[in-house]
Short mmCIF file of C-alpha atoms and ligand atoms in Angstrom, two decimals:
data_model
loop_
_atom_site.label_atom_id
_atom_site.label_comp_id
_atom_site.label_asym_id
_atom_site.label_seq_id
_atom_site.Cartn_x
_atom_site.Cartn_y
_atom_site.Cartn_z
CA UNK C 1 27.13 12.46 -14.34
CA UNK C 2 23.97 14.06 -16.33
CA UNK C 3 21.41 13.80 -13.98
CA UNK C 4 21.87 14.44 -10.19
CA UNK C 5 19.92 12.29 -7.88
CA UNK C 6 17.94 15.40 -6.08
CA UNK C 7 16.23 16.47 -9.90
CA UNK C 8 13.77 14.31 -11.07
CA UNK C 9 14.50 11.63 -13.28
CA UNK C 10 13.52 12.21 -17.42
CA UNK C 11 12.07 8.49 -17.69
CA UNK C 12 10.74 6.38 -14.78
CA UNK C 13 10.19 3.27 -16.14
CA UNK C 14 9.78 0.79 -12.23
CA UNK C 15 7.32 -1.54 -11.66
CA UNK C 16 5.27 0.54 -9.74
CA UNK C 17 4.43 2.87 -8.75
CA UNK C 18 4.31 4.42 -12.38
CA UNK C 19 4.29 7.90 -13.53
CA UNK C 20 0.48 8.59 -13.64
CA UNK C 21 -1.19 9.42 -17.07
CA UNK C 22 -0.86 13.00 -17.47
CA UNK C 23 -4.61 13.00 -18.13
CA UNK C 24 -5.29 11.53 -14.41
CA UNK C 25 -2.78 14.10 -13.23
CA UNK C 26 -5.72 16.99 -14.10
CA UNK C 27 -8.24 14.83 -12.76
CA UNK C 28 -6.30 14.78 -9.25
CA UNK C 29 -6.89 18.47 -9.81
CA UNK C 30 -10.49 18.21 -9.91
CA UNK C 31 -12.56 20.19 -6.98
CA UNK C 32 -12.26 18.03 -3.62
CA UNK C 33 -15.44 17.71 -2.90
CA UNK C 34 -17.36 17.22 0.43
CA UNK C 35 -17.91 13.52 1.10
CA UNK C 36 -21.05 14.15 1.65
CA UNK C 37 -22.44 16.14 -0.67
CA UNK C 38 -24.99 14.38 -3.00
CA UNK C 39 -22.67 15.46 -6.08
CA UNK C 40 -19.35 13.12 -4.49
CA UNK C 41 -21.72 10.50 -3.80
CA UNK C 42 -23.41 9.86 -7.17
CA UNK C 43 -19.70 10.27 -8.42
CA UNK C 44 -18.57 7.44 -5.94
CA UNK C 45 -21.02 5.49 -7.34
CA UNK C 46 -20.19 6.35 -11.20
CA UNK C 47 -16.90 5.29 -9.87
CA UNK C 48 -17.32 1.95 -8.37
CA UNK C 49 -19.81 1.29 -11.39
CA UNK C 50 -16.48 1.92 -14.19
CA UNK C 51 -14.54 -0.26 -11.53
CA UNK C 52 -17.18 -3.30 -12.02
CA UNK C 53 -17.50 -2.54 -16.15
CA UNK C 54 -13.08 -2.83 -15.98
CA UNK C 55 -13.10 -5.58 -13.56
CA UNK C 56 -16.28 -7.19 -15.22
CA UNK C 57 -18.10 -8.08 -12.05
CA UNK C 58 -21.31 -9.63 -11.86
CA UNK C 59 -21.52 -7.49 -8.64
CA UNK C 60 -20.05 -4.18 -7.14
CA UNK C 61 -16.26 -4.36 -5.99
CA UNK C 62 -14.99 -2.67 -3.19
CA UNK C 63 -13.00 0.75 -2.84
CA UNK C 64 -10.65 0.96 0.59
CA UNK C 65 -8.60 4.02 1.08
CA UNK C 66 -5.14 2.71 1.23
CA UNK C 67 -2.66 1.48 -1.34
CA UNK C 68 -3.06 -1.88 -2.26
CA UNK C 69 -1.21 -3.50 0.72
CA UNK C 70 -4.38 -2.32 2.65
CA UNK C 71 -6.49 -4.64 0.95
CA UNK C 72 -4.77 -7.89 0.97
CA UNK C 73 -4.05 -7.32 4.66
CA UNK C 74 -7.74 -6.32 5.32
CA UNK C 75 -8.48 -9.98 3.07
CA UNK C 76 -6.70 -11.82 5.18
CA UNK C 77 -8.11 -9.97 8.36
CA UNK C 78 -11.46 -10.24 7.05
CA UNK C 79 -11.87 -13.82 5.37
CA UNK C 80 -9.90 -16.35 7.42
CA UNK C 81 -10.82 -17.46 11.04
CA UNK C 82 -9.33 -19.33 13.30
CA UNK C 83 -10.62 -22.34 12.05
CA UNK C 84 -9.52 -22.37 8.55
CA UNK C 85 -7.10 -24.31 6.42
CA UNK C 86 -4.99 -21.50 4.48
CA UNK C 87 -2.60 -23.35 1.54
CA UNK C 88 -0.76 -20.32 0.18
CA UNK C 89 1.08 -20.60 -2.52
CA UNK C 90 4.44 -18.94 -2.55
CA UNK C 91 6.41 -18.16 -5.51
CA UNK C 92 8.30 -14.60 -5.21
CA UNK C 93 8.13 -12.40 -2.24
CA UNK C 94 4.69 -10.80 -2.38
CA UNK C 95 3.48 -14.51 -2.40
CA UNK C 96 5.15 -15.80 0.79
CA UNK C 97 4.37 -12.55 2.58
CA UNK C 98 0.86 -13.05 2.17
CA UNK C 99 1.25 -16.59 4.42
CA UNK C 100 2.50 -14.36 6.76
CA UNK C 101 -0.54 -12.47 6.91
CA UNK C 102 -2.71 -15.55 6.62
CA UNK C 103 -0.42 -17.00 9.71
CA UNK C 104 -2.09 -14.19 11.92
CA UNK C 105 -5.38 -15.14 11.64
CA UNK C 106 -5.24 -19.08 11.30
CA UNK C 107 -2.56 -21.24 12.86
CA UNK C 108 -3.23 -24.02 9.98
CA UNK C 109 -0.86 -22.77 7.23
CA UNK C 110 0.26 -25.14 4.48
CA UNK C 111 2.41 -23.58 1.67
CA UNK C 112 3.66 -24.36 -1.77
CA UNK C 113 6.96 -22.87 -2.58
CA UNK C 114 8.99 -22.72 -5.15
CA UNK C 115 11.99 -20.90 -6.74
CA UNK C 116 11.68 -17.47 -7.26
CA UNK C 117 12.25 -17.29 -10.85
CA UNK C 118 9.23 -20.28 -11.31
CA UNK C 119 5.84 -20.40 -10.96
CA UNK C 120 3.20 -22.53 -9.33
CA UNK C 121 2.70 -25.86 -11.33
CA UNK C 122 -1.29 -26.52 -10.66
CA UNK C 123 -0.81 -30.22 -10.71
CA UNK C 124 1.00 -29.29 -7.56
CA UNK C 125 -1.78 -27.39 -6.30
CA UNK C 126 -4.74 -30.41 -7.13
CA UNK C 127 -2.42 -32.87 -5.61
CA UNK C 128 -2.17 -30.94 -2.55
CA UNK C 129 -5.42 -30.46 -2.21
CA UNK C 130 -6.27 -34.24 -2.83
CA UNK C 131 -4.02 -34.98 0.45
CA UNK C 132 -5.85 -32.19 1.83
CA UNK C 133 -9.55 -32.14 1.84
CA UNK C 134 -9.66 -29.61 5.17
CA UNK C 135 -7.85 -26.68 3.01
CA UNK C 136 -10.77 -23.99 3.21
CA UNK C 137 -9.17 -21.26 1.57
CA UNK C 138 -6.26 -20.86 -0.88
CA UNK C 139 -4.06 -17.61 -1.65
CA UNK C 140 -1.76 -16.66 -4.59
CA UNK C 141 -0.15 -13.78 -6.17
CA UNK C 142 -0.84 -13.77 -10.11
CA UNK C 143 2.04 -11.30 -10.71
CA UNK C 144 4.95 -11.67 -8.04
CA UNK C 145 6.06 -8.50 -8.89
CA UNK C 146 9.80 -8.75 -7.72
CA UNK C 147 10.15 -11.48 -9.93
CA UNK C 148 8.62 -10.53 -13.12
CA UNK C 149 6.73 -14.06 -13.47
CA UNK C 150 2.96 -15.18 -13.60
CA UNK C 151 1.18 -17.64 -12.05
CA UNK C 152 -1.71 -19.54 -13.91
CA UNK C 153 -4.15 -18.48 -11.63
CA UNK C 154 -7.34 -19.38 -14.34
CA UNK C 155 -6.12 -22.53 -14.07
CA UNK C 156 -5.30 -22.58 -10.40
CA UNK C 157 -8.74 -20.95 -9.38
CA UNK C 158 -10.68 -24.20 -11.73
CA UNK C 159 -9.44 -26.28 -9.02
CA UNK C 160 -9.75 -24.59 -5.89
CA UNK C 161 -13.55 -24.28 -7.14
CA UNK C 162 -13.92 -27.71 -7.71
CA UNK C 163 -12.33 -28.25 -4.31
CA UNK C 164 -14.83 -25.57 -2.84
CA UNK C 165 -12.36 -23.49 -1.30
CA UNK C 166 -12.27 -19.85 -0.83
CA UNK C 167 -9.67 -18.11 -3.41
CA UNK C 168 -7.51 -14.92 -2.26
CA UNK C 169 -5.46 -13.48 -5.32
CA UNK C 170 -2.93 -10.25 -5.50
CA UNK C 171 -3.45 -9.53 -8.98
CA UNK C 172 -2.01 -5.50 -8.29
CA UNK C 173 0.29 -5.49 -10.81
CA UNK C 174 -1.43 -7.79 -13.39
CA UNK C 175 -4.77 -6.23 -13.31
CA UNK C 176 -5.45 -3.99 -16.33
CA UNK C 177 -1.73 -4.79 -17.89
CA UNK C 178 -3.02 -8.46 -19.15
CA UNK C 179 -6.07 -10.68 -19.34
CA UNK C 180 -7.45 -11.03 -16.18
CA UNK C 181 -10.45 -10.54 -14.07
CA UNK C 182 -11.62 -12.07 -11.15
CA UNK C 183 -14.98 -14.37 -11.96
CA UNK C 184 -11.73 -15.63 -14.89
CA UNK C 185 -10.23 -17.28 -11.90
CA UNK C 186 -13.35 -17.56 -9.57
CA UNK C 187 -11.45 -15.66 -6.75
CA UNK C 188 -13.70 -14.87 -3.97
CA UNK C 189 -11.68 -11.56 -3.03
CA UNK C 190 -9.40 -10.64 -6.07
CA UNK C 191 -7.25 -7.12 -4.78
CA UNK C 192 -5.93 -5.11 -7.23
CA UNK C 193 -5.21 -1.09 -7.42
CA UNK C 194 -4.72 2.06 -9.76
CA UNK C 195 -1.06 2.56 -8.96
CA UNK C 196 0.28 0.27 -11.43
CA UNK C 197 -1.28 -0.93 -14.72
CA UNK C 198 -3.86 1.62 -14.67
CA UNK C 199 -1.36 4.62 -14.64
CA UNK C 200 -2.86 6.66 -11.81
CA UNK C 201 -1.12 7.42 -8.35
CA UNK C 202 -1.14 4.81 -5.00
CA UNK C 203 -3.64 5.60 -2.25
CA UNK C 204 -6.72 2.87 -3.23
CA UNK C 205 -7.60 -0.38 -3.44
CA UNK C 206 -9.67 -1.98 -5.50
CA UNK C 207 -11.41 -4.88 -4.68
CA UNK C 208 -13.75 -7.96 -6.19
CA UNK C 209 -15.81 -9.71 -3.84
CA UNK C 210 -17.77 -12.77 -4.43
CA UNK C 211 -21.14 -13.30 -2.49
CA UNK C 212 -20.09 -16.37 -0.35
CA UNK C 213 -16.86 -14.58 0.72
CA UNK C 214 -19.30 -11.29 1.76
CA UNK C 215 -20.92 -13.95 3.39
CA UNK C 216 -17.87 -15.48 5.59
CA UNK C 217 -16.54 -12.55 6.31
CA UNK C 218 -20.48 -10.60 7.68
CA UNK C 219 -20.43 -14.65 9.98
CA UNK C 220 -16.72 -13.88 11.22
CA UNK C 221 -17.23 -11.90 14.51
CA UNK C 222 -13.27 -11.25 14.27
CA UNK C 223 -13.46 -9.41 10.88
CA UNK C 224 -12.04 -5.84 11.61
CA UNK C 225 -15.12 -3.47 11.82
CA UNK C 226 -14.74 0.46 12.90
CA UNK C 227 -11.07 -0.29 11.70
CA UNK C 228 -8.75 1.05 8.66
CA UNK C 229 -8.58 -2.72 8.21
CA UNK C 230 -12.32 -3.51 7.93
CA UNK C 231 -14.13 -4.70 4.32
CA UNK C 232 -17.02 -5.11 5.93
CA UNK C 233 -17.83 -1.99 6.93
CA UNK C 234 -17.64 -0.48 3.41
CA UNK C 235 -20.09 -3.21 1.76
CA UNK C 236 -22.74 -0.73 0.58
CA UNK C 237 -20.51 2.54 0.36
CA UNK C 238 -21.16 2.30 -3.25
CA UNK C 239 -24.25 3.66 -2.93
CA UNK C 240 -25.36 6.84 -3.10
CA UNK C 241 -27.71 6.76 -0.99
CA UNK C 242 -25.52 5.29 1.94
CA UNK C 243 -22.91 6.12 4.45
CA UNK C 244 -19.69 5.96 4.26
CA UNK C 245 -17.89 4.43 7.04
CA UNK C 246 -15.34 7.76 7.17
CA UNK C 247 -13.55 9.48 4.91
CA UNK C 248 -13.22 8.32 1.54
CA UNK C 249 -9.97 9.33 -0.57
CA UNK C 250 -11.77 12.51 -2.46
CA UNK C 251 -8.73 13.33 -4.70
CA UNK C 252 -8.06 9.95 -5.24
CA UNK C 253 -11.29 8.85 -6.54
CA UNK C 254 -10.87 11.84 -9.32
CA UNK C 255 -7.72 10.80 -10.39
CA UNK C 256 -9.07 7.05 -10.59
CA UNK C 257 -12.26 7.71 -12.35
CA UNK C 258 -10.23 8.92 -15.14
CA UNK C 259 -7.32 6.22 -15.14
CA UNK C 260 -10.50 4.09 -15.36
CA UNK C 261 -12.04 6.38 -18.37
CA UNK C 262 -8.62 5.98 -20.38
CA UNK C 263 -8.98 2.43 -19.52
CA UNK C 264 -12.46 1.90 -20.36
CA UNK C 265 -12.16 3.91 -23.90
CA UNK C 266 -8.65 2.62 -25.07
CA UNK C 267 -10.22 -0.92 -24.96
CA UNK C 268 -8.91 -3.50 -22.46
CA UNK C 269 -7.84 -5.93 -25.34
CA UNK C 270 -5.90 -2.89 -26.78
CA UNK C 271 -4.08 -2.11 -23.06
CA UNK C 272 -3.26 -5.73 -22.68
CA UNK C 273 -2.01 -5.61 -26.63
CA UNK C 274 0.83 -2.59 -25.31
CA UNK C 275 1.97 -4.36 -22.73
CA UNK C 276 2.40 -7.63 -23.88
CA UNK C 277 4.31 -6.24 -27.15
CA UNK C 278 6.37 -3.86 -24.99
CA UNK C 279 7.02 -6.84 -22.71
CA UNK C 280 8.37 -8.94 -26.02
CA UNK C 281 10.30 -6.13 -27.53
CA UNK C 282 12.25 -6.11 -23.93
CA UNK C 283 12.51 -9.56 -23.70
CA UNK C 284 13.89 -9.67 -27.70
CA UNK C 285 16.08 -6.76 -26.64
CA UNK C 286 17.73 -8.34 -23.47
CA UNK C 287 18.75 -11.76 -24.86
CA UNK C 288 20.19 -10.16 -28.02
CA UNK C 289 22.12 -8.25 -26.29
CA UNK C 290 23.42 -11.22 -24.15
CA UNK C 291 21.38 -10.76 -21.37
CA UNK C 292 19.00 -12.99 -19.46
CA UNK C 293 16.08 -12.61 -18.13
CA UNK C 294 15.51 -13.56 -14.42
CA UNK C 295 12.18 -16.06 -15.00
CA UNK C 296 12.78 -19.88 -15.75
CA UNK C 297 11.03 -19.44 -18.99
CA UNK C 298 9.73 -16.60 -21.58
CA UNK C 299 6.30 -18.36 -21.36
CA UNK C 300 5.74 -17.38 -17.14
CA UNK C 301 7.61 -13.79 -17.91
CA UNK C 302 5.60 -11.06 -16.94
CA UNK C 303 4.04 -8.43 -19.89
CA UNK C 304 3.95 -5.57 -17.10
CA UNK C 305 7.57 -6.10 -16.19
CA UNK C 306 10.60 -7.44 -17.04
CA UNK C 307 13.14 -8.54 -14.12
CA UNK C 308 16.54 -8.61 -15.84
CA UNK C 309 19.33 -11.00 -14.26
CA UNK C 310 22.04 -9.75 -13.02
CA UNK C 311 25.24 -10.67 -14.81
CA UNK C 312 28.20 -12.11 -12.10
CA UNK C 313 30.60 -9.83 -11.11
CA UNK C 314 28.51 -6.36 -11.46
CA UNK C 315 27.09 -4.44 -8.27
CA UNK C 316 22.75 -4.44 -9.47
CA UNK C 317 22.42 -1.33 -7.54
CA UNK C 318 25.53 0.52 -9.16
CA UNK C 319 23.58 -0.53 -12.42
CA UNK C 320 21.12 1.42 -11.28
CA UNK C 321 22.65 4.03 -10.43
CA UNK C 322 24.46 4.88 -13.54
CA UNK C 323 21.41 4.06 -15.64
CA UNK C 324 19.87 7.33 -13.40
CA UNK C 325 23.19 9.30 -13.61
CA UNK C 326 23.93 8.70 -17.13
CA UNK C 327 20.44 8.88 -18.46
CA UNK C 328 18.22 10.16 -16.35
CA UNK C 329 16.33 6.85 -16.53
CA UNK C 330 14.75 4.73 -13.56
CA UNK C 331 14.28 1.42 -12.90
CA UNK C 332 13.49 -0.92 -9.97
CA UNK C 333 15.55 -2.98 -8.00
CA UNK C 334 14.53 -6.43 -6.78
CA UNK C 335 12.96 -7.09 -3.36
CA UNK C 336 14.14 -9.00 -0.39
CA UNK C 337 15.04 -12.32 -1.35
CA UNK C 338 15.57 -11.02 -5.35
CA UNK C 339 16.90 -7.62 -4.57
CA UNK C 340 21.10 -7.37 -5.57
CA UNK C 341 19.80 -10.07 -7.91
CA UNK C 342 17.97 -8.60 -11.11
CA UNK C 343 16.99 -5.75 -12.28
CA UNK C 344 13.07 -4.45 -13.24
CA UNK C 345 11.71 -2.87 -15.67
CA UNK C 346 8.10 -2.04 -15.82
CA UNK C 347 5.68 -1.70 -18.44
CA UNK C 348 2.64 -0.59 -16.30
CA UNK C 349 0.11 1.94 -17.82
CA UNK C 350 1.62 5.13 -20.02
CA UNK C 351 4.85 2.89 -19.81
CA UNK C 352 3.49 0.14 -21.27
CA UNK C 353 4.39 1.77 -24.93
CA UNK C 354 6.98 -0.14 -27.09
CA UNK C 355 9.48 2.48 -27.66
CA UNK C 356 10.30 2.23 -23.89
CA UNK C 357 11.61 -1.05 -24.42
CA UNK C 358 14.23 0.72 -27.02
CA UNK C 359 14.85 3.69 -24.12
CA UNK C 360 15.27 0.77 -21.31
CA UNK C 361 17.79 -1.01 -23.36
CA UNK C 362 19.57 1.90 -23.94
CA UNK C 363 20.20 2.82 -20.44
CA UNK C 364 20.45 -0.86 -18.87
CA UNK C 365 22.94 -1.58 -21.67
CA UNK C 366 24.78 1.09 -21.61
CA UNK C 367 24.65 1.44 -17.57
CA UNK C 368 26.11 -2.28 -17.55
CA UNK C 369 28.99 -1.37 -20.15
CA UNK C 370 29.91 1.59 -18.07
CA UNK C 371 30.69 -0.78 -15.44
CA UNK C 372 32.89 -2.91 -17.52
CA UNK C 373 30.20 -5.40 -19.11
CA UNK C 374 30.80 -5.81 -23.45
CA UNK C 375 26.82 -6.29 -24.05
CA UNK C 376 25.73 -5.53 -28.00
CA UNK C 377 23.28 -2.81 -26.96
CA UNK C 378 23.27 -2.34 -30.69
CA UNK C 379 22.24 -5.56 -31.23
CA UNK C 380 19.86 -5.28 -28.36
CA UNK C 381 17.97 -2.49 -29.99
CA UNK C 382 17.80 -3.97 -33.73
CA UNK C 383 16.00 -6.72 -31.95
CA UNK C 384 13.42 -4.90 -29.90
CA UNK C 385 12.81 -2.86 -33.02
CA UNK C 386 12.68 -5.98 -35.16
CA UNK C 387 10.03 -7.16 -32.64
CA UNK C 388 7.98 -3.70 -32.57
CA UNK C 389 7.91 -3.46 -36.47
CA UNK C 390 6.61 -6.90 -37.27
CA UNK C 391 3.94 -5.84 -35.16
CA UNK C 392 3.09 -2.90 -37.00
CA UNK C 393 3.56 -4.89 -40.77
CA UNK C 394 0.17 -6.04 -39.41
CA UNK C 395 -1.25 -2.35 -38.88
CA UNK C 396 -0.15 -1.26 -42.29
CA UNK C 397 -0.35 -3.78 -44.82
C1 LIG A 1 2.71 -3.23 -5.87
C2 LIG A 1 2.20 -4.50 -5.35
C3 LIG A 1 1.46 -4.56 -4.19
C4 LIG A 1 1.20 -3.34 -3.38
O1 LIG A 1 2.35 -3.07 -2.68
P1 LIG A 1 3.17 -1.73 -2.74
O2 LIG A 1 3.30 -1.32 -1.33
O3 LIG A 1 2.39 -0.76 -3.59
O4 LIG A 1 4.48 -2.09 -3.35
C5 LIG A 1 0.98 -5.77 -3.78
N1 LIG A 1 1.20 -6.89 -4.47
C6 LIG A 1 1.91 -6.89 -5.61
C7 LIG A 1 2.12 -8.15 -6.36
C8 LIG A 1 2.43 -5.69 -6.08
O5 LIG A 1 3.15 -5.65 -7.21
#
């Protein structure tokens, strides 16, 4: 054993939270302002203004101080009453936990579910709906994380339109990794955060909020207000010249104004272009090697992480564990229902670069020999590499 589990790892390479961009590592360092000191505000504002040019909103999204979770709890809080129809559509863990969310606030839950390693089919959704016409809101997870799979949530979001319900999507480990954006699905709140495809640390959320869902939520006398919890509350903290409701992350708000700058001056298409390639040379990589990977098809398979099935007979967290020991290399486990199951590997903001592929091969395969598996990591590599330089043939020629 290399690498003893008290030092830190040499490669972290989980599906979030991600090793932040050593540039937004000096901007945590920045000078913690006072909150309210005209300087911080403009800068909140500069802030929330990069958010809406990266999340390109028609309107201003919403910063809450917490880590992601905070916001899709605070949507649910927030948007559905007592009174509303809540179809949530279920197809990993992050998915199914948000109907238990919903379940608080509205005892009228319907649910689609289907086997963790698919995704939502819409025609499901549009015939549910059809047999449905009270559903009033609908909520999905575009990236179930713990299953490395994508639901078409463009598509998805079409119909729920037409249907004029409200939209809730979880797109925190999607957003900035892929195409997507929240007037692309019509969402009416569309959560997302810095922590994963935008490289920067966990501690915000970042949210898009259409007008008719600010205007449910300001007509809902139960939505949280002087709470952690509340959206409300933080409508017009954007602005310089108002308020806010208390404390606003300082540090955080450096470090994401520059994960946002990176993002911004990169070019989203280019992001999405790293991901998706480092995504491919994985996938290339895994079945050469005589792996599989854990989603029913390559087409639903995530490009910010790959959840690798566990072969029979091997212990996923040993895998792990050697992977760490051996080669001071980390990955993720599954969660709940997929943990024991598969193992993840994300490619989620400085991450997302295709040589990691090669490095996560390395120390999956050779982890998984250790333990008595015969995989062609060899093989496995040629592969990703044959993947990463046909991509480059187009740079160079
Ligand atoms: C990461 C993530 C969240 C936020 O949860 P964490 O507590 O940061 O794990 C929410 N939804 C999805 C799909 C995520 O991947």
């Amino acid at each position: 054993m290399r690498y003893f589990e008290h030092a830190e790892p040499v490669i972290t390479l989980t599906a979030g939270p991600v090793n932040a961009y050593p540039d937004v590592l000096r901007g945590l360092g920045r000078t913690v302002l006072y909150d309210y000191d005209p300087a911080f505000q403009l800068f909140y504002e500069r802030v929330v203004d990069k958010s809406q040019k990266a999340m390109r909103l028609s309107n201003k999204p919403v910063i809450l101080h917490g880590e992601p979770v905070l916001g899709l709890e605070a949507a649910a809080a927030s948007l559905i009453t007592p009174g509303d129809v809540v179809l949530n559509l279920a197809s990993g863990v992050y998915g199914k936990g948000f109907g238990y969310w919903a379940k608080r606030y509205s005892p009228h839950l319907l649910e689609i579910e289907v086997p963790y390693n698919e995704a939502i089919d819409p025609q499901a959704v549009a015939a549910m709906l059809k047999a449905h016409p009270e559903i009033t809101i609908v909520s999905v997870c575009h990236h179930d994380t713990p299953s490395g799979t994508i639901n078409p949530i463009d598509v998805i979001g079409a119909l729920v339109s037409a249907h004029g319900a409200y939209l809730i999507v979880d797109a925190v480990s999607s957003f900035g990794g892929m195409k997507t954006h929240p007037e692309d699905c019509k969402a009416d709140i569309y959560v997302t955060g810095p922590n994963k495809c935008l490289g920067a640390p966990p501690g915000l959320t970042m949210m898009g909020v259409s007008e008719r869902a600010w205007a449910k939520m300001k007509a809902n006398p139960l939505a949280p207000r002087a709470s952690m919890l509340s959206i409300v509350d933080w409508e017009h903290a954007w602005s310089k010249d108002k308020p806010f409701p208390f404390t606003p992350s300082v540090a955080e708000m450096n470090g994401l104004d520059v994960a946002l700058d990176l993002y911004l001056n990169e070019g989203a298409e280019a992001v999405w272009a790293r991901h998706a390639l480092t995504a491919k040379a994985m996938r290339a990589g895994v079945a050469a090697m005589g792996l599989s990977i854990w989603a029913a098809s390559d087409n639903i398979a995530s490009p910010t992480t790959t959840a690798v099935r566990t072969p029979e007979g091997i212990d996923e967290k040993a895998v792990r564990q050697a992977a760490r020991a051996r080669y001071g290399v980390v990955f993720s486990s599954g969660r709940a229902e997929t943990l024991g199951k598969l193992t993840r590997i994300g490619h989620m903001g400085p991450t997302a670069q295709p040589i990691y592929a090669v490095a996560a091969l390395t120390a999956l395969g050779g982890a998984m020999n250790s333990l008595g598996q015969k995989l062609a990591v060899g093989k496995g590599i040629d592969a990703a590499l044959a993947v990463i330089d046909a991509e480059n043939h187009q740079f160079t020629n």
